[in-house]
Amino acid sequence: MKFSIVITTYNRLNLLKRAIESALHQTIPCEVVVADDCSSDETEQYMKSLGNSVVYHRNQVNKGHAATVNAGVQQASGDWIKFLDDDDYLAPNCIAEMTRAIALCPGAVICSCVAAQVDSHETEISRTPKIGPGLAFYIPQADIHYGMLLELIPFGTPVQVACSRDAFWQTYGWDSQLDANCDDIDSWIRIAQFGDAVFLNQCLAYRTIWTGAYNHKFSLSRRLDTNILIKEKIYALVDAKHRSYLPTLQNIKNYLKLHWILAAIKQRNFHSLLLMLDKTVFCPIPWQILFTAILSRHSHFSNSHLRKFILINS
């Protein structure tokens, strides 16, 4: 099994250097590909200075995040693709641990892990939740979309995720119409149609939380609209065995409104709050879904809905 780490970048050379260093210093050999969305800083000169240690692709014009991911994967030769944005970085054993887990789950097409969220000084702020027991957790294909719908399977952002290169191209890559606004989640949804998933309960990735992040350019109301679109796609793919206890799509949409209303309150973004605020806040079922997503990631989903697991070194 060969891994390619695909790093996307645009005018962030200082951050890019850290991402490349984390990729080049993995404990097992892997290919490193940098896909540059036509940066206007000194990225091109720096990449040329690295010689053959990194595969470098540069878009001739600025095409956006999703198209740059696709261009990077096109250059990659690995069986598996590890995604990485230029402002994030990997633990040295990330690829080794993912390789080990995937080898024990041959039907897997997507793999994710716990990530630490860090500030611009690399100080840890928080960590994404673990999934189920053990160091690694196997999720059958029939359970993936149900778990994604209720946010009980948080595959997460690109820094957390790797996927089969074949499955990536079966879905025709990332959708540029969603550029940097759930384009990653949209891809995970489609890739998960082609096999099982593995989640590693180890912190193998670091996501930088800062004002320059791509998703900060979108308003909360626009992010809500995109989240609803994403949930509609997931809803249509939920396996038949989960349909009898599936919340209605309207209740899922109302839950999303609650989520972003609470986000607006936390950010003191009163303009967005007024745009989103409606009678949803008085409906009990969306609140139940919200609390389930927050409180039951570890016990409810793993114990009640995934009937059998593969535990790796539990």
One Martini backbone bead per residue (centre of mass of N, CA, C, O) as a GRO file, in nm:
protein
  314
    1MET     BB    1   0.094   0.039   0.025
    2LYS     BB    2   0.043   0.370  -0.103
    3PHE     BB    3   0.114   0.702  -0.009
    4SER     BB    4  -0.038   1.029  -0.062
    5ILE     BB    5   0.041   1.363   0.004
    6VAL     BB    6  -0.197   1.631  -0.032
    7ILE     BB    7  -0.109   1.971  -0.082
    8THR     BB    8  -0.275   2.270  -0.040
    9THR     BB    9  -0.216   2.604  -0.196
   10TYR     BB   10  -0.230   2.979  -0.106
   11ASN     BB   11  -0.039   3.221   0.002
   12ARG     BB   12   0.131   3.019   0.246
   13LEU     BB   13   0.440   2.960   0.294
   14ASN     BB   14   0.493   2.940   0.600
   15LEU     BB   15   0.283   2.711   0.638
   16LEU     BB   16   0.371   2.513   0.419
   17LYS     BB   17   0.642   2.428   0.542
   18ARG     BB   18   0.514   2.271   0.778
   19ALA     BB   19   0.351   2.068   0.613
   20ILE     BB   20   0.589   1.946   0.457
   21GLU     BB   21   0.755   1.854   0.698
   22SER     BB   22   0.538   1.655   0.808
   23ALA     BB   23   0.546   1.476   0.548
   24LEU     BB   24   0.863   1.413   0.529
   25HIS     BB   25   0.850   1.300   0.856
   26GLN     BB   26   0.761   1.029   0.822
   27THR     BB   27   0.801   0.693   0.937
   28ILE     BB   28   0.712   0.646   0.641
   29PRO     BB   29   0.708   0.622   0.320
   30CYS     BB   30   0.601   0.899   0.102
   31GLU     BB   31   0.423   1.088  -0.100
   32VAL     BB   32   0.466   1.437  -0.206
   33VAL     BB   33   0.209   1.678  -0.280
   34VAL     BB   34   0.190   2.001  -0.443
   35ALA     BB   35  -0.090   2.224  -0.475
   36ASP     BB   36  -0.096   2.524  -0.666
   37ASP     BB   37  -0.312   2.821  -0.682
   38CYS     BB   38  -0.139   3.049  -0.807
   39SER     BB   39   0.074   3.187  -0.653
   40SER     BB   40   0.220   3.526  -0.565
   41ASP     BB   41   0.444   3.435  -0.417
   42GLU     BB   42   0.732   3.217  -0.321
   43THR     BB   43   0.643   2.922  -0.375
   44GLU     BB   44   0.776   2.830  -0.639
   45GLN     BB   45   1.071   2.870  -0.555
   46TYR     BB   46   1.066   2.681  -0.313
   47MET     BB   47   0.983   2.421  -0.458
   48LYS     BB   48   1.234   2.409  -0.645
   49SER     BB   49   1.439   2.376  -0.399
   50LEU     BB   50   1.341   2.066  -0.334
   51GLY     BB   51   1.306   1.912  -0.580
   52ASN     BB   52   1.237   1.555  -0.568
   53SER     BB   53   1.087   1.540  -0.279
   54VAL     BB   54   0.857   1.694  -0.449
   55VAL     BB   55   0.552   1.722  -0.594
   56TYR     BB   56   0.477   1.977  -0.842
   57HIS     BB   57   0.180   2.184  -0.874
   58ARG     BB   58   0.061   2.446  -1.106
   59ASN     BB   59  -0.162   2.664  -1.162
   60GLN     BB   60  -0.219   2.896  -1.414
   61VAL     BB   61  -0.479   2.953  -1.251
   62ASN     BB   62  -0.723   3.040  -1.047
   63LYS     BB   63  -0.954   2.765  -0.912
   64GLY     BB   64  -0.950   2.669  -0.630
   65HIS     BB   65  -0.971   2.430  -0.395
   66ALA     BB   66  -1.105   2.183  -0.533
   67ALA     BB   67  -0.939   2.187  -0.799
   68THR     BB   68  -0.665   2.152  -0.649
   69VAL     BB   69  -0.714   1.879  -0.533
   70ASN     BB   70  -0.757   1.733  -0.803
   71ALA     BB   71  -0.475   1.802  -0.916
   72GLY     BB   72  -0.315   1.654  -0.695
   73VAL     BB   73  -0.433   1.369  -0.738
   74GLN     BB   74  -0.343   1.346  -1.035
   75GLN     BB   75  -0.028   1.341  -0.944
   76ALA     BB   76  -0.073   1.097  -0.790
   77SER     BB   77   0.038   0.736  -0.704
   78GLY     BB   78  -0.129   0.640  -0.484
   79ASP     BB   79  -0.367   0.439  -0.328
   80TRP     BB   80  -0.354   0.668  -0.113
   81ILE     BB   81  -0.507   0.970   0.024
   82LYS     BB   82  -0.366   1.251   0.194
   83PHE     BB   83  -0.497   1.523   0.330
   84LEU     BB   84  -0.370   1.881   0.306
   85ASP     BB   85  -0.351   2.179   0.435
   86ASP     BB   86  -0.129   2.443   0.473
   87ASP     BB   87  -0.237   2.508   0.791
   88ASP     BB   88  -0.159   2.214   0.842
   89TYR     BB   89  -0.068   1.903   1.031
   90LEU     BB   90   0.133   1.615   1.108
   91ALA     BB   91   0.202   1.342   1.252
   92PRO     BB   92   0.465   1.123   1.212
   93ASN     BB   93   0.248   0.854   1.246
   94CYS     BB   94   0.004   0.874   1.056
   95ILE     BB   95   0.060   0.680   0.812
   96ALA     BB   96   0.130   0.428   0.975
   97GLU     BB   97  -0.146   0.398   1.123
   98MET     BB   98  -0.326   0.390   0.874
   99THR     BB   99  -0.197   0.150   0.734
  100ARG     BB  100  -0.251  -0.054   0.960
  101ALA     BB  101  -0.563  -0.031   0.969
  102ILE     BB  102  -0.631  -0.085   0.667
  103ALA     BB  103  -0.503  -0.373   0.651
  104LEU     BB  104  -0.744  -0.482   0.856
  105CYS     BB  105  -0.952  -0.323   0.633
  106PRO     BB  106  -1.005  -0.402   0.307
  107GLY     BB  107  -1.298  -0.240   0.265
  108ALA     BB  108  -1.173   0.028   0.281
  109VAL     BB  109  -1.205   0.398   0.166
  110ILE     BB  110  -1.197   0.536   0.459
  111CYS     BB  111  -1.002   0.761   0.680
  112SER     BB  112  -0.977   0.856   1.026
  113CYS     BB  113  -0.912   1.105   1.293
  114VAL     BB  114  -0.785   1.259   1.542
  115ALA     BB  115  -0.788   1.614   1.625
  116ALA     BB  116  -0.606   1.898   1.685
  117GLN     BB  117  -0.673   2.217   1.800
  118VAL     BB  118  -0.492   2.506   1.699
  119ASP     BB  119  -0.313   2.772   1.719
  120SER     BB  120  -0.072   2.990   1.590
  121HIS     BB  121   0.123   2.851   1.836
  122GLU     BB  122   0.043   2.539   1.880
  123THR     BB  123  -0.191   2.547   2.080
  124GLU     BB  124  -0.408   2.364   2.239
  125ILE     BB  125  -0.772   2.366   2.246
  126SER     BB  126  -0.870   2.088   2.110
  127ARG     BB  127  -1.069   1.786   2.042
  128THR     BB  128  -1.180   1.547   1.873
  129PRO     BB  129  -1.375   1.286   1.882
  130LYS     BB  130  -1.429   0.978   1.958
  131ILE     BB  131  -1.490   0.632   1.829
  132GLY     BB  132  -1.546   0.433   2.033
  133PRO     BB  133  -1.355   0.171   2.080
  134GLY     BB  134  -1.036   0.174   2.075
  135LEU     BB  135  -0.789   0.263   1.836
  136ALA     BB  136  -0.991   0.129   1.627
  137PHE     BB  137  -1.279   0.184   1.397
  138TYR     BB  138  -1.530   0.000   1.246
  139ILE     BB  139  -1.739   0.089   0.949
  140PRO     BB  140  -1.991   0.003   0.786
  141GLN     BB  141  -2.140   0.112   0.507
  142ALA     BB  142  -2.446   0.096   0.615
  143ASP     BB  143  -2.364   0.317   0.864
  144ILE     BB  144  -2.243   0.588   0.767
  145HIS     BB  145  -2.480   0.786   0.685
  146TYR     BB  146  -2.624   0.781   0.950
  147GLY     BB  147  -2.386   0.894   1.117
  148MET     BB  148  -2.358   1.160   0.951
  149LEU     BB  149  -2.639   1.278   0.990
  150LEU     BB  150  -2.595   1.276   1.328
  151GLU     BB  151  -2.288   1.323   1.395
  152LEU     BB  152  -2.138   1.030   1.485
  153ILE     BB  153  -1.943   1.068   1.222
  154PRO     BB  154  -1.643   1.258   1.228
  155PHE     BB  155  -1.436   1.288   0.980
  156GLY     BB  156  -1.387   1.580   0.881
  157THR     BB  157  -1.117   1.728   0.785
  158PRO     BB  158  -0.854   1.683   0.575
  159VAL     BB  159  -0.637   1.624   0.807
  160GLN     BB  160  -0.802   1.346   0.890
  161VAL     BB  161  -0.813   1.238   0.587
  162ALA     BB  162  -0.846   0.934   0.395
  163CYS     BB  163  -0.830   0.774   0.062
  164SER     BB  164  -0.913   0.612  -0.202
  165ARG     BB  165  -0.827   0.674  -0.520
  166ASP     BB  166  -1.049   0.520  -0.667
  167ALA     BB  167  -1.291   0.641  -0.512
  168PHE     BB  168  -1.239   0.932  -0.583
  169TRP     BB  169  -1.281   0.889  -0.903
  170GLN     BB  170  -1.572   0.768  -0.885
  171THR     BB  171  -1.667   1.079  -0.785
  172TYR     BB  172  -1.500   1.309  -0.947
  173GLY     BB  173  -1.432   1.451  -0.702
  174TRP     BB  174  -1.442   1.772  -0.633
  175ASP     BB  175  -1.672   2.042  -0.579
  176SER     BB  176  -1.654   2.369  -0.696
  177GLN     BB  177  -1.938   2.479  -0.594
  178LEU     BB  178  -1.818   2.425  -0.278
  179ASP     BB  179  -1.581   2.603  -0.225
  180ALA     BB  180  -1.476   2.559   0.106
  181ASN     BB  181  -1.799   2.460   0.149
  182CYS     BB  182  -1.810   2.132   0.204
  183ASP     BB  183  -1.628   1.977  -0.007
  184ASP     BB  184  -1.529   1.750   0.180
  185ILE     BB  185  -1.794   1.622   0.284
  186ASP     BB  186  -1.908   1.560   0.006
  187SER     BB  187  -1.687   1.353  -0.057
  188TRP     BB  188  -1.730   1.151   0.174
  189ILE     BB  189  -2.016   1.070   0.096
  190ARG     BB  190  -1.939   0.945  -0.185
  191ILE     BB  191  -1.714   0.747  -0.102
  192ALA     BB  192  -1.901   0.576   0.105
  193GLN     BB  193  -2.040   0.403  -0.132
  194PHE     BB  194  -1.756   0.203  -0.175
  195GLY     BB  195  -1.731   0.148   0.150
  196ASP     BB  196  -1.560   0.144   0.427
  197ALA     BB  197  -1.458   0.243   0.764
  198VAL     BB  198  -1.196   0.422   0.951
  199PHE     BB  199  -1.129   0.500   1.301
  200LEU     BB  200  -0.886   0.684   1.481
  201ASN     BB  201  -0.807   0.704   1.839
  202GLN     BB  202  -0.587   0.923   1.732
  203CYS     BB  203  -0.356   1.184   1.738
  204LEU     BB  204  -0.257   1.278   1.385
  205ALA     BB  205  -0.365   1.585   1.386
  206TYR     BB  206  -0.347   1.947   1.283
  207ARG     BB  207  -0.565   2.224   1.340
  208THR     BB  208  -0.591   2.551   1.242
  209ILE     BB  209  -0.713   2.828   1.431
  210TRP     BB  210  -0.805   3.100   1.217
  211THR     BB  211  -0.884   3.387   1.025
  212GLY     BB  212  -0.756   3.247   0.745
  213ALA     BB  213  -0.962   3.055   0.698
  214TYR     BB  214  -1.165   2.963   0.448
  215ASN     BB  215  -1.454   2.954   0.608
  216HIS     BB  216  -1.455   3.267   0.702
  217LYS     BB  217  -1.590   3.387   0.427
  218PHE     BB  218  -1.854   3.273   0.544
  219SER     BB  219  -2.156   3.291   0.634
  220LEU     BB  220  -2.375   3.146   0.846
  221SER     BB  221  -2.614   3.126   0.646
  222ARG     BB  222  -2.453   2.987   0.421
  223ARG     BB  223  -2.365   2.742   0.587
  224LEU     BB  224  -2.647   2.644   0.640
  225ASP     BB  225  -2.733   2.594   0.346
  226THR     BB  226  -2.509   2.383   0.292
  227ASN     BB  227  -2.581   2.186   0.517
  228ILE     BB  228  -2.856   2.114   0.403
  229LEU     BB  229  -2.758   1.998   0.137
  230ILE     BB  230  -2.586   1.775   0.265
  231LYS     BB  231  -2.817   1.632   0.423
  232GLU     BB  232  -2.980   1.557   0.175
  233LYS     BB  233  -2.769   1.364   0.059
  234ILE     BB  234  -2.748   1.172   0.299
  235TYR     BB  235  -3.045   1.088   0.334
  236ALA     BB  236  -3.059   0.934   0.052
  237LEU     BB  237  -2.817   0.714   0.165
  238VAL     BB  238  -2.959   0.571   0.374
  239ASP     BB  239  -3.005   0.283   0.496
  240ALA     BB  240  -3.279   0.081   0.530
  241LYS     BB  241  -3.222  -0.017   0.836
  242HIS     BB  242  -3.267   0.304   0.943
  243ARG     BB  243  -3.556   0.419   0.860
  244SER     BB  244  -3.749   0.361   1.113
  245TYR     BB  245  -3.552   0.585   1.298
  246LEU     BB  246  -3.568   0.833   1.123
  247PRO     BB  247  -3.560   1.141   1.090
  248THR     BB  248  -3.680   1.395   0.958
  249LEU     BB  249  -3.574   1.627   0.739
  250GLN     BB  250  -3.692   1.872   0.887
  251ASN     BB  251  -3.555   1.812   1.161
  252ILE     BB  252  -3.270   1.835   1.053
  253LYS     BB  253  -3.293   2.129   0.962
  254ASN     BB  254  -3.366   2.240   1.246
  255TYR     BB  255  -3.107   2.152   1.381
  256LEU     BB  256  -2.919   2.331   1.211
  257LYS     BB  257  -3.036   2.595   1.303
  258LEU     BB  258  -2.959   2.563   1.597
  259HIS     BB  259  -2.657   2.541   1.560
  260TRP     BB  260  -2.625   2.833   1.419
  261ILE     BB  261  -2.756   2.997   1.640
  262LEU     BB  262  -2.550   2.924   1.859
  263ALA     BB  263  -2.307   3.033   1.700
  264ALA     BB  264  -2.407   3.329   1.690
  265ILE     BB  265  -2.415   3.372   1.994
  266LYS     BB  266  -2.116   3.308   2.053
  267GLN     BB  267  -2.024   3.544   1.834
  268ARG     BB  268  -2.221   3.788   1.835
  269ASN     BB  269  -2.410   3.746   1.565
  270PHE     BB  270  -2.695   3.922   1.519
  271HIS     BB  271  -2.752   3.922   1.221
  272SER     BB  272  -2.759   3.612   1.179
  273LEU     BB  273  -2.964   3.550   1.398
  274LEU     BB  274  -3.207   3.699   1.267
  275LEU     BB  275  -3.206   3.532   0.999
  276MET     BB  276  -3.251   3.238   1.157
  277LEU     BB  277  -3.475   3.308   1.337
  278ASP     BB  278  -3.733   3.086   1.465
  279LYS     BB  279  -3.962   2.833   1.558
  280THR     BB  280  -3.749   2.610   1.601
  281VAL     BB  281  -3.678   2.671   1.911
  282PHE     BB  282  -3.972   2.516   1.995
  283CYS     BB  283  -3.868   2.239   1.902
  284PRO     BB  284  -3.789   1.929   2.040
  285ILE     BB  285  -3.649   1.740   1.831
  286PRO     BB  286  -3.399   1.910   1.748
  287TRP     BB  287  -3.286   1.908   2.038
  288GLN     BB  288  -3.245   1.603   2.054
  289ILE     BB  289  -3.044   1.585   1.821
  290LEU     BB  290  -2.835   1.773   1.940
  291PHE     BB  291  -2.778   1.609   2.202
  292THR     BB  292  -2.696   1.349   2.062
  293ALA     BB  293  -2.448   1.464   1.911
  294ILE     BB  294  -2.300   1.556   2.177
  295LEU     BB  295  -2.346   1.295   2.393
  296SER     BB  296  -2.353   1.008   2.187
  297ARG     BB  297  -2.087   0.927   2.032
  298HIS     BB  298  -1.973   0.689   2.226
  299SER     BB  299  -2.245   0.510   2.294
  300HIS     BB  300  -2.502   0.500   2.114
  301PHE     BB  301  -2.378   0.428   1.838
  302SER     BB  302  -2.176   0.196   1.913
  303ASN     BB  303  -2.399   0.015   2.078
  304SER     BB  304  -2.677   0.033   1.884
  305HIS     BB  305  -2.585   0.055   1.550
  306LEU     BB  306  -2.314  -0.106   1.575
  307ARG     BB  307  -2.295  -0.442   1.598
  308LYS     BB  308  -1.990  -0.464   1.481
  309PHE     BB  309  -1.642  -0.474   1.560
  310ILE     BB  310  -1.311  -0.359   1.498
  311LEU     BB  311  -1.034  -0.408   1.705
  312ILE     BB  312  -0.725  -0.227   1.753
  313ASN     BB  313  -0.557  -0.265   2.020
  314SER     BB  314  -0.759  -0.263   2.290
   0.00000   0.00000   0.00000
